[in-house]
């Protein structure tokens, strides 16, 4: 009887105590209790909790690493326009003639303003929960295109949208849409872009397609990194920084969707897929 109590109760309890101690030491390996009783059920629950904690730890480590890389790139990117502005001001102080002084300075200020706006949008994604609303995709897209047509009236935008109402965060969806639209407009070789929207089961897919120079698979993959651009812009009057596609990917993930980039038949294609309905949006 004593042996039975020792094997069935005391030893499993001791192993459970070791398992809980290992959690405090950030060791999330499963415990090996196999008894088919209350202690076995408790051990199973502890193992599930450990796996959940382990995944949470991995998510935090990945997020911290992403923030470290972002901060490093951010410092470098902010330094560039500031250095250019300092050179412009120094040249003016030295009496050097520069007929484009004010336009050049204004361009740097515009670039910095756009960069800061993207940074603020990026940081908003650190929120734990985002408010949701119902959006008529056709009305939403037409509203955003009205502003872009004022900026670039000669640019041709072909629109083919299947009607749909999305349950999502309007502010973040706007940031995604504007980034992908302006990216396509800036690097289009023929001043044209096609935007297609269609339902795919429980999802809605938006496709941005424009003619572009040929890029390797590696170059396309690098476009998702902060502050990376694929080529010199063909339309320099449109403002923007290389932060856009990195923000788009992180934002789409935060909206429980996905983004893909590809090149086909001399066209650059950016595709985002979002759920039509969602109960909540968690980062």
PDB file of C-alpha atoms in Angstrom:
ATOM      1  CA  UNK A   1       0.000   0.000   0.000  1.00  0.00           C
ATOM      2  CA  UNK A   2       2.817   2.383   0.905  1.00  0.00           C
ATOM      3  CA  UNK A   3       4.572   1.590  -2.380  1.00  0.00           C
ATOM      4  CA  UNK A   4       1.354   2.235  -4.290  1.00  0.00           C
ATOM      5  CA  UNK A   5       0.845   5.603  -2.595  1.00  0.00           C
ATOM      6  CA  UNK A   6       4.460   6.504  -3.294  1.00  0.00           C
ATOM      7  CA  UNK A   7       4.261   5.586  -6.984  1.00  0.00           C
ATOM      8  CA  UNK A   8       0.773   6.921  -7.706  1.00  0.00           C
ATOM      9  CA  UNK A   9       0.737  10.089  -5.590  1.00  0.00           C
ATOM     10  CA  UNK A  10       4.012  11.211  -4.051  1.00  0.00           C
ATOM     11  CA  UNK A  11       6.242  10.800  -7.137  1.00  0.00           C
ATOM     12  CA  UNK A  12       3.774  12.476  -9.552  1.00  0.00           C
ATOM     13  CA  UNK A  13       3.306  15.385  -7.124  1.00  0.00           C
ATOM     14  CA  UNK A  14       7.078  15.736  -6.878  1.00  0.00           C
ATOM     15  CA  UNK A  15       7.356  15.819 -10.681  1.00  0.00           C
ATOM     16  CA  UNK A  16       4.566  18.407 -10.851  1.00  0.00           C
ATOM     17  CA  UNK A  17       6.459  20.548  -8.359  1.00  0.00           C
ATOM     18  CA  UNK A  18       9.560  20.250 -10.550  1.00  0.00           C
ATOM     19  CA  UNK A  19       7.494  21.192 -13.610  1.00  0.00           C
ATOM     20  CA  UNK A  20       6.150  24.365 -11.979  1.00  0.00           C
ATOM     21  CA  UNK A  21       9.676  25.295 -10.832  1.00  0.00           C
ATOM     22  CA  UNK A  22      10.950  24.855 -14.393  1.00  0.00           C
ATOM     23  CA  UNK A  23       8.351  27.359 -15.618  1.00  0.00           C
ATOM     24  CA  UNK A  24       9.824  30.027 -13.329  1.00  0.00           C
ATOM     25  CA  UNK A  25      13.201  29.235 -14.924  1.00  0.00           C
ATOM     26  CA  UNK A  26      11.692  29.683 -18.447  1.00  0.00           C
ATOM     27  CA  UNK A  27      12.049  25.971 -19.183  1.00  0.00           C
ATOM     28  CA  UNK A  28       8.885  24.995 -21.066  1.00  0.00           C
ATOM     29  CA  UNK A  29       9.583  21.304 -21.738  1.00  0.00           C
ATOM     30  CA  UNK A  30       6.579  18.993 -21.166  1.00  0.00           C
ATOM     31  CA  UNK A  31       6.376  17.042 -17.903  1.00  0.00           C
ATOM     32  CA  UNK A  32       6.291  13.247 -18.186  1.00  0.00           C
ATOM     33  CA  UNK A  33       3.381  12.351 -15.879  1.00  0.00           C
ATOM     34  CA  UNK A  34       1.243   9.679 -17.565  1.00  0.00           C
ATOM     35  CA  UNK A  35      -1.175   8.675 -14.774  1.00  0.00           C
ATOM     36  CA  UNK A  36      -4.820   8.445 -15.820  1.00  0.00           C
ATOM     37  CA  UNK A  37      -6.234  10.299 -12.823  1.00  0.00           C
ATOM     38  CA  UNK A  38      -6.631  13.843 -11.513  1.00  0.00           C
ATOM     39  CA  UNK A  39      -2.857  14.258 -11.320  1.00  0.00           C
ATOM     40  CA  UNK A  40      -2.515  13.195 -14.955  1.00  0.00           C
ATOM     41  CA  UNK A  41      -5.175  15.744 -15.975  1.00  0.00           C
ATOM     42  CA  UNK A  42      -3.426  18.424 -13.982  1.00  0.00           C
ATOM     43  CA  UNK A  43      -0.130  17.560 -15.656  1.00  0.00           C
ATOM     44  CA  UNK A  44      -1.790  17.814 -19.073  1.00  0.00           C
ATOM     45  CA  UNK A  45      -3.176  21.269 -18.214  1.00  0.00           C
ATOM     46  CA  UNK A  46       0.243  22.412 -17.009  1.00  0.00           C
ATOM     47  CA  UNK A  47       1.820  21.204 -20.265  1.00  0.00           C
ATOM     48  CA  UNK A  48      -0.740  23.183 -22.273  1.00  0.00           C
ATOM     49  CA  UNK A  49      -0.020  26.259 -20.185  1.00  0.00           C
ATOM     50  CA  UNK A  50       3.730  25.821 -20.681  1.00  0.00           C
ATOM     51  CA  UNK A  51       3.329  25.580 -24.448  1.00  0.00           C
ATOM     52  CA  UNK A  52       1.220  28.737 -24.443  1.00  0.00           C
ATOM     53  CA  UNK A  53       3.791  30.579 -22.327  1.00  0.00           C
ATOM     54  CA  UNK A  54       6.583  29.344 -24.567  1.00  0.00           C
ATOM     55  CA  UNK A  55       4.831  30.633 -27.678  1.00  0.00           C
ATOM     56  CA  UNK A  56       4.193  33.961 -25.969  1.00  0.00           C
ATOM     57  CA  UNK A  57       7.876  34.195 -25.074  1.00  0.00           C
ATOM     58  CA  UNK A  58       8.872  33.495 -28.692  1.00  0.00           C
ATOM     59  CA  UNK A  59       6.436  36.156 -29.921  1.00  0.00           C
ATOM     60  CA  UNK A  60       7.900  38.701 -27.515  1.00  0.00           C
ATOM     61  CA  UNK A  61      11.461  37.868 -28.579  1.00  0.00           C
ATOM     62  CA  UNK A  62      10.533  38.220 -32.251  1.00  0.00           C
ATOM     63  CA  UNK A  63       8.772  41.518 -31.578  1.00  0.00           C
ATOM     64  CA  UNK A  64      11.724  42.879 -29.598  1.00  0.00           C
ATOM     65  CA  UNK A  65      14.131  41.918 -32.380  1.00  0.00           C
ATOM     66  CA  UNK A  66      11.922  43.617 -34.931  1.00  0.00           C
ATOM     67  CA  UNK A  67      11.818  46.766 -32.791  1.00  0.00           C
ATOM     68  CA  UNK A  68      15.621  46.754 -32.449  1.00  0.00           C
ATOM     69  CA  UNK A  69      16.077  46.520 -36.205  1.00  0.00           C
ATOM     70  CA  UNK A  70      13.423  49.138 -36.809  1.00  0.00           C
ATOM     71  CA  UNK A  71      15.022  51.587 -34.334  1.00  0.00           C
ATOM     72  CA  UNK A  72      18.418  51.150 -35.944  1.00  0.00           C
ATOM     73  CA  UNK A  73      17.060  51.734 -39.445  1.00  0.00           C
ATOM     74  CA  UNK A  74      14.949  54.635 -38.216  1.00  0.00           C
ATOM     75  CA  UNK A  75      17.949  56.488 -36.775  1.00  0.00           C
ATOM     76  CA  UNK A  76      19.791  56.108 -40.090  1.00  0.00           C
ATOM     77  CA  UNK A  77      16.813  57.181 -42.186  1.00  0.00           C
ATOM     78  CA  UNK A  78      16.109  60.296 -40.118  1.00  0.00           C
ATOM     79  CA  UNK A  79      19.767  61.259 -40.229  1.00  0.00           C
ATOM     80  CA  UNK A  80      19.821  61.382 -44.048  1.00  0.00           C
ATOM     81  CA  UNK A  81      17.373  64.263 -44.697  1.00  0.00           C
ATOM     82  CA  UNK A  82      18.693  66.122 -41.646  1.00  0.00           C
ATOM     83  CA  UNK A  83      22.235  65.909 -43.018  1.00  0.00           C
ATOM     84  CA  UNK A  84      21.097  67.153 -46.434  1.00  0.00           C
ATOM     85  CA  UNK A  85      19.249  70.064 -44.837  1.00  0.00           C
ATOM     86  CA  UNK A  86      22.316  70.933 -42.767  1.00  0.00           C
ATOM     87  CA  UNK A  87      24.460  71.005 -45.915  1.00  0.00           C
ATOM     88  CA  UNK A  88      21.940  73.259 -47.644  1.00  0.00           C
ATOM     89  CA  UNK A  89      21.856  75.665 -44.690  1.00  0.00           C
ATOM     90  CA  UNK A  90      25.667  75.663 -44.380  1.00  0.00           C
ATOM     91  CA  UNK A  91      26.006  76.488 -48.069  1.00  0.00           C
ATOM     92  CA  UNK A  92      23.563  79.369 -47.701  1.00  0.00           C
ATOM     93  CA  UNK A  93      25.462  80.721 -44.682  1.00  0.00           C
ATOM     94  CA  UNK A  94      28.705  80.593 -46.668  1.00  0.00           C
ATOM     95  CA  UNK A  95      27.164  82.672 -49.439  1.00  0.00           C
ATOM     96  CA  UNK A  96      27.234  79.885 -52.031  1.00  0.00           C
ATOM     97  CA  UNK A  97      24.727  80.458 -54.834  1.00  0.00           C
ATOM     98  CA  UNK A  98      22.050  77.772 -54.933  1.00  0.00           C
ATOM     99  CA  UNK A  99      18.933  78.714 -56.932  1.00  0.00           C
ATOM    100  CA  UNK A 100      17.204  75.503 -55.815  1.00  0.00           C
ATOM    101  CA  UNK A 101      17.883  76.072 -52.098  1.00  0.00           C
ATOM    102  CA  UNK A 102      14.268  76.551 -51.043  1.00  0.00           C
ATOM    103  CA  UNK A 103      12.792  73.791 -53.290  1.00  0.00           C
ATOM    104  CA  UNK A 104      15.488  71.346 -52.124  1.00  0.00           C
ATOM    105  CA  UNK A 105      14.876  72.227 -48.478  1.00  0.00           C
ATOM    106  CA  UNK A 106      11.135  71.915 -48.940  1.00  0.00           C
ATOM    107  CA  UNK A 107      11.535  68.460 -50.541  1.00  0.00           C
ATOM    108  CA  UNK A 108      13.571  67.229 -47.576  1.00  0.00           C
ATOM    109  CA  UNK A 109      10.950  68.552 -45.161  1.00  0.00           C
ATOM    110  CA  UNK A 110       8.183  66.819 -47.136  1.00  0.00           C
ATOM    111  CA  UNK A 111      10.105  63.539 -47.083  1.00  0.00           C
ATOM    112  CA  UNK A 112      10.599  63.814 -43.324  1.00  0.00           C
ATOM    113  CA  UNK A 113       6.926  64.622 -42.794  1.00  0.00           C
ATOM    114  CA  UNK A 114       5.902  61.551 -44.800  1.00  0.00           C
ATOM    115  CA  UNK A 115       8.409  59.402 -42.926  1.00  0.00           C
ATOM    116  CA  UNK A 116       7.145  60.549 -39.517  1.00  0.00           C
ATOM    117  CA  UNK A 117       3.538  59.859 -40.581  1.00  0.00           C
ATOM    118  CA  UNK A 118       4.516  56.306 -41.533  1.00  0.00           C
ATOM    119  CA  UNK A 119       6.382  55.850 -38.257  1.00  0.00           C
ATOM    120  CA  UNK A 120       3.311  56.926 -36.272  1.00  0.00           C
ATOM    121  CA  UNK A 121       1.175  54.464 -38.232  1.00  0.00           C
ATOM    122  CA  UNK A 122       3.750  51.727 -37.620  1.00  0.00           C
ATOM    123  CA  UNK A 123       3.808  52.396 -33.874  1.00  0.00           C
ATOM    124  CA  UNK A 124       0.005  52.253 -33.672  1.00  0.00           C
ATOM    125  CA  UNK A 125       0.243  48.561 -34.451  1.00  0.00           C
ATOM    126  CA  UNK A 126       1.759  48.025 -30.996  1.00  0.00           C
ATOM    127  CA  UNK A 127      -1.737  48.428 -29.552  1.00  0.00           C
ATOM    128  CA  UNK A 128      -3.170  45.227 -28.135  1.00  0.00           C
ATOM    129  CA  UNK A 129      -6.618  45.699 -29.684  1.00  0.00           C
ATOM    130  CA  UNK A 130      -7.925  47.761 -32.571  1.00  0.00           C
ATOM    131  CA  UNK A 131     -11.489  49.043 -33.057  1.00  0.00           C
ATOM    132  CA  UNK A 132     -13.422  47.477 -35.916  1.00  0.00           C
ATOM    133  CA  UNK A 133     -16.005  48.966 -38.243  1.00  0.00           C
ATOM    134  CA  UNK A 134     -17.936  47.976 -41.359  1.00  0.00           C
ATOM    135  CA  UNK A 135     -16.522  49.436 -44.577  1.00  0.00           C
ATOM    136  CA  UNK A 136     -18.065  49.548 -48.043  1.00  0.00           C
ATOM    137  CA  UNK A 137     -14.980  48.726 -50.105  1.00  0.00           C
ATOM    138  CA  UNK A 138     -16.198  50.519 -53.253  1.00  0.00           C
ATOM    139  CA  UNK A 139     -17.004  53.785 -51.460  1.00  0.00           C
ATOM    140  CA  UNK A 140     -13.754  53.534 -49.480  1.00  0.00           C
ATOM    141  CA  UNK A 141     -11.562  53.059 -52.565  1.00  0.00           C
ATOM    142  CA  UNK A 142     -13.299  55.772 -54.600  1.00  0.00           C
ATOM    143  CA  UNK A 143     -12.805  58.257 -51.752  1.00  0.00           C
ATOM    144  CA  UNK A 144      -9.070  57.525 -51.550  1.00  0.00           C
ATOM    145  CA  UNK A 145      -8.633  57.663 -55.332  1.00  0.00           C
ATOM    146  CA  UNK A 146     -10.230  61.119 -55.482  1.00  0.00           C
ATOM    147  CA  UNK A 147      -7.335  62.576 -53.499  1.00  0.00           C
ATOM    148  CA  UNK A 148      -4.680  60.746 -55.537  1.00  0.00           C
ATOM    149  CA  UNK A 149      -6.198  61.937 -58.832  1.00  0.00           C
ATOM    150  CA  UNK A 150      -5.829  65.520 -57.617  1.00  0.00           C
ATOM    151  CA  UNK A 151      -2.129  64.926 -56.925  1.00  0.00           C
ATOM    152  CA  UNK A 152      -1.444  63.125 -60.226  1.00  0.00           C
ATOM    153  CA  UNK A 153      -4.286  63.968 -62.656  1.00  0.00           C
ATOM    154  CA  UNK A 154      -2.504  62.454 -65.695  1.00  0.00           C
ATOM    155  CA  UNK A 155      -1.971  59.095 -64.039  1.00  0.00           C
ATOM    156  CA  UNK A 156      -4.380  56.401 -65.271  1.00  0.00           C
ATOM    157  CA  UNK A 157      -6.003  54.236 -62.579  1.00  0.00           C
ATOM    158  CA  UNK A 158      -8.136  51.327 -63.775  1.00  0.00           C
ATOM    159  CA  UNK A 159     -10.528  50.052 -61.122  1.00  0.00           C
ATOM    160  CA  UNK A 160     -12.347  46.703 -61.097  1.00  0.00           C
ATOM    161  CA  UNK A 161     -13.979  46.002 -57.726  1.00  0.00           C
ATOM    162  CA  UNK A 162     -16.493  43.375 -56.674  1.00  0.00           C
ATOM    163  CA  UNK A 163     -18.899  44.955 -54.127  1.00  0.00           C
ATOM    164  CA  UNK A 164     -18.228  43.930 -50.534  1.00  0.00           C
ATOM    165  CA  UNK A 165     -18.521  45.171 -46.946  1.00  0.00           C
ATOM    166  CA  UNK A 166     -15.475  44.450 -44.804  1.00  0.00           C
ATOM    167  CA  UNK A 167     -15.329  44.338 -41.026  1.00  0.00           C
ATOM    168  CA  UNK A 168     -11.908  45.811 -40.281  1.00  0.00           C
ATOM    169  CA  UNK A 169     -10.035  48.844 -38.937  1.00  0.00           C
ATOM    170  CA  UNK A 170     -10.598  51.711 -41.387  1.00  0.00           C
ATOM    171  CA  UNK A 171      -7.524  53.764 -40.403  1.00  0.00           C
ATOM    172  CA  UNK A 172      -5.095  50.896 -40.895  1.00  0.00           C
ATOM    173  CA  UNK A 173      -6.808  49.750 -44.092  1.00  0.00           C
ATOM    174  CA  UNK A 174      -6.427  53.309 -45.429  1.00  0.00           C
ATOM    175  CA  UNK A 175      -2.705  53.249 -44.629  1.00  0.00           C
ATOM    176  CA  UNK A 176      -2.323  49.913 -46.440  1.00  0.00           C
ATOM    177  CA  UNK A 177      -4.264  51.112 -49.479  1.00  0.00           C
ATOM    178  CA  UNK A 178      -2.437  54.454 -49.806  1.00  0.00           C
ATOM    179  CA  UNK A 179       0.988  52.846 -49.403  1.00  0.00           C
ATOM    180  CA  UNK A 180       0.326  50.250 -52.099  1.00  0.00           C
ATOM    181  CA  UNK A 181      -1.314  52.772 -54.427  1.00  0.00           C
ATOM    182  CA  UNK A 182       1.451  55.394 -54.154  1.00  0.00           C
ATOM    183  CA  UNK A 183       4.118  52.694 -54.418  1.00  0.00           C
ATOM    184  CA  UNK A 184       2.593  51.493 -57.699  1.00  0.00           C
ATOM    185  CA  UNK A 185       2.226  55.045 -58.991  1.00  0.00           C
ATOM    186  CA  UNK A 186       5.793  56.039 -58.097  1.00  0.00           C
ATOM    187  CA  UNK A 187       7.439  53.100 -59.864  1.00  0.00           C
ATOM    188  CA  UNK A 188       5.088  52.573 -62.792  1.00  0.00           C
ATOM    189  CA  UNK A 189       6.855  52.678 -66.151  1.00  0.00           C
ATOM    190  CA  UNK A 190       3.802  53.837 -68.107  1.00  0.00           C
ATOM    191  CA  UNK A 191       1.845  55.979 -65.599  1.00  0.00           C
ATOM    192  CA  UNK A 192      -0.812  53.316 -65.208  1.00  0.00           C
ATOM    193  CA  UNK A 193      -1.983  51.048 -62.394  1.00  0.00           C
ATOM    194  CA  UNK A 194      -4.794  48.502 -62.171  1.00  0.00           C
ATOM    195  CA  UNK A 195      -6.611  47.807 -58.885  1.00  0.00           C
ATOM    196  CA  UNK A 196      -8.752  44.684 -58.719  1.00  0.00           C
ATOM    197  CA  UNK A 197     -10.925  43.512 -55.819  1.00  0.00           C
ATOM    198  CA  UNK A 198     -12.786  40.235 -55.470  1.00  0.00           C
ATOM    199  CA  UNK A 199     -14.300  37.895 -52.895  1.00  0.00           C
ATOM    200  CA  UNK A 200     -12.524  34.607 -52.235  1.00  0.00           C
ATOM    201  CA  UNK A 201     -14.716  32.565 -49.895  1.00  0.00           C
ATOM    202  CA  UNK A 202     -14.599  34.285 -46.502  1.00  0.00           C
ATOM    203  CA  UNK A 203     -11.821  36.637 -47.644  1.00  0.00           C
ATOM    204  CA  UNK A 204     -11.525  39.704 -49.856  1.00  0.00           C
ATOM    205  CA  UNK A 205      -8.506  40.195 -52.114  1.00  0.00           C
ATOM    206  CA  UNK A 206      -7.122  43.498 -53.397  1.00  0.00           C
ATOM    207  CA  UNK A 207      -4.547  43.381 -56.208  1.00  0.00           C
ATOM    208  CA  UNK A 208      -2.363  46.333 -57.268  1.00  0.00           C
ATOM    209  CA  UNK A 209      -0.678  45.811 -60.647  1.00  0.00           C
ATOM    210  CA  UNK A 210       1.675  48.154 -62.510  1.00  0.00           C
ATOM    211  CA  UNK A 211       4.321  47.840 -65.216  1.00  0.00           C
ATOM    212  CA  UNK A 212       7.810  47.804 -63.645  1.00  0.00           C
ATOM    213  CA  UNK A 213      11.453  46.990 -64.317  1.00  0.00           C
ATOM    214  CA  UNK A 214      12.532  43.382 -63.841  1.00  0.00           C
ATOM    215  CA  UNK A 215      13.619  42.418 -60.313  1.00  0.00           C
ATOM    216  CA  UNK A 216      15.075  39.213 -58.868  1.00  0.00           C
ATOM    217  CA  UNK A 217      13.201  37.161 -56.254  1.00  0.00           C
ATOM    218  CA  UNK A 218      15.709  38.350 -53.667  1.00  0.00           C
ATOM    219  CA  UNK A 219      15.090  41.994 -54.524  1.00  0.00           C
ATOM    220  CA  UNK A 220      11.329  41.482 -54.240  1.00  0.00           C
ATOM    221  CA  UNK A 221      11.729  39.794 -50.834  1.00  0.00           C
ATOM    222  CA  UNK A 222      13.890  42.688 -49.621  1.00  0.00           C
ATOM    223  CA  UNK A 223      11.134  45.173 -50.453  1.00  0.00           C
ATOM    224  CA  UNK A 224       9.380  44.064 -47.248  1.00  0.00           C
ATOM    225  CA  UNK A 225      12.303  45.263 -45.142  1.00  0.00           C
ATOM    226  CA  UNK A 226      12.106  48.788 -43.623  1.00  0.00           C
ATOM    227  CA  UNK A 227      13.611  51.612 -45.705  1.00  0.00           C
ATOM    228  CA  UNK A 228      14.343  49.444 -48.760  1.00  0.00           C
ATOM    229  CA  UNK A 229      13.293  50.647 -52.227  1.00  0.00           C
ATOM    230  CA  UNK A 230      13.515  48.642 -55.403  1.00  0.00           C
ATOM    231  CA  UNK A 231      14.737  51.319 -57.832  1.00  0.00           C
ATOM    232  CA  UNK A 232      14.847  55.046 -58.408  1.00  0.00           C
ATOM    233  CA  UNK A 233      11.335  56.408 -58.637  1.00  0.00           C
ATOM    234  CA  UNK A 234       9.998  57.107 -62.121  1.00  0.00           C
ATOM    235  CA  UNK A 235       7.617  59.724 -60.690  1.00  0.00           C
ATOM    236  CA  UNK A 236       9.606  61.828 -58.232  1.00  0.00           C
ATOM    237  CA  UNK A 237       6.797  64.337 -57.676  1.00  0.00           C
ATOM    238  CA  UNK A 238       4.993  61.686 -55.614  1.00  0.00           C
ATOM    239  CA  UNK A 239       6.276  61.682 -52.030  1.00  0.00           C
ATOM    240  CA  UNK A 240       7.193  58.548 -50.143  1.00  0.00           C
ATOM    241  CA  UNK A 241       9.896  56.573 -48.324  1.00  0.00           C
ATOM    242  CA  UNK A 242      11.079  52.997 -48.420  1.00  0.00           C
ATOM    243  CA  UNK A 243       9.216  52.314 -45.189  1.00  0.00           C
ATOM    244  CA  UNK A 244       5.914  51.674 -46.973  1.00  0.00           C
ATOM    245  CA  UNK A 245       5.910  47.971 -47.819  1.00  0.00           C
ATOM    246  CA  UNK A 246       7.338  46.980 -44.451  1.00  0.00           C
ATOM    247  CA  UNK A 247       4.462  48.830 -42.779  1.00  0.00           C
ATOM    248  CA  UNK A 248       1.936  47.295 -45.157  1.00  0.00           C
ATOM    249  CA  UNK A 249       3.007  43.736 -44.362  1.00  0.00           C
ATOM    250  CA  UNK A 250       2.949  44.270 -40.591  1.00  0.00           C
ATOM    251  CA  UNK A 251      -0.396  46.070 -40.776  1.00  0.00           C
ATOM    252  CA  UNK A 252      -2.005  43.387 -42.927  1.00  0.00           C
ATOM    253  CA  UNK A 253      -0.813  40.736 -40.450  1.00  0.00           C
ATOM    254  CA  UNK A 254      -2.332  42.803 -37.638  1.00  0.00           C
ATOM    255  CA  UNK A 255      -5.625  42.752 -39.552  1.00  0.00           C
ATOM    256  CA  UNK A 256      -5.344  38.942 -39.722  1.00  0.00           C
ATOM    257  CA  UNK A 257      -4.554  39.003 -43.439  1.00  0.00           C
ATOM    258  CA  UNK A 258      -1.540  38.392 -45.642  1.00  0.00           C
ATOM    259  CA  UNK A 259       0.422  40.199 -48.347  1.00  0.00           C
ATOM    260  CA  UNK A 260       2.304  38.777 -51.308  1.00  0.00           C
ATOM    261  CA  UNK A 261       4.612  40.467 -53.808  1.00  0.00           C
ATOM    262  CA  UNK A 262       5.489  39.043 -57.210  1.00  0.00           C
ATOM    263  CA  UNK A 263       6.492  39.985 -60.732  1.00  0.00           C
ATOM    264  CA  UNK A 264       4.812  38.519 -63.788  1.00  0.00           C
ATOM    265  CA  UNK A 265       4.993  39.518 -67.464  1.00  0.00           C
ATOM    266  CA  UNK A 266       6.928  42.722 -66.681  1.00  0.00           C
ATOM    267  CA  UNK A 267       4.333  43.768 -64.097  1.00  0.00           C
ATOM    268  CA  UNK A 268       4.806  44.206 -60.351  1.00  0.00           C
ATOM    269  CA  UNK A 269       1.869  42.724 -58.427  1.00  0.00           C
ATOM    270  CA  UNK A 270       1.079  43.429 -54.762  1.00  0.00           C
ATOM    271  CA  UNK A 271      -1.776  41.364 -53.317  1.00  0.00           C
ATOM    272  CA  UNK A 272      -3.434  41.690 -49.926  1.00  0.00           C
ATOM    273  CA  UNK A 273      -5.983  39.205 -48.610  1.00  0.00           C
ATOM    274  CA  UNK A 274      -8.196  40.202 -45.672  1.00  0.00           C
ATOM    275  CA  UNK A 275     -11.028  38.444 -43.822  1.00  0.00           C
ATOM    276  CA  UNK A 276     -14.454  39.837 -44.701  1.00  0.00           C
ATOM    277  CA  UNK A 277     -15.668  39.432 -41.121  1.00  0.00           C
ATOM    278  CA  UNK A 278     -13.682  39.263 -37.923  1.00  0.00           C
ATOM    279  CA  UNK A 279     -14.739  39.374 -34.267  1.00  0.00           C
ATOM    280  CA  UNK A 280     -11.663  41.235 -33.030  1.00  0.00           C
ATOM    281  CA  UNK A 281      -8.259  42.348 -34.216  1.00  0.00           C
ATOM    282  CA  UNK A 282      -5.364  41.541 -31.916  1.00  0.00           C
ATOM    283  CA  UNK A 283      -1.731  42.383 -32.437  1.00  0.00           C
TER     284      UNK A 283
END
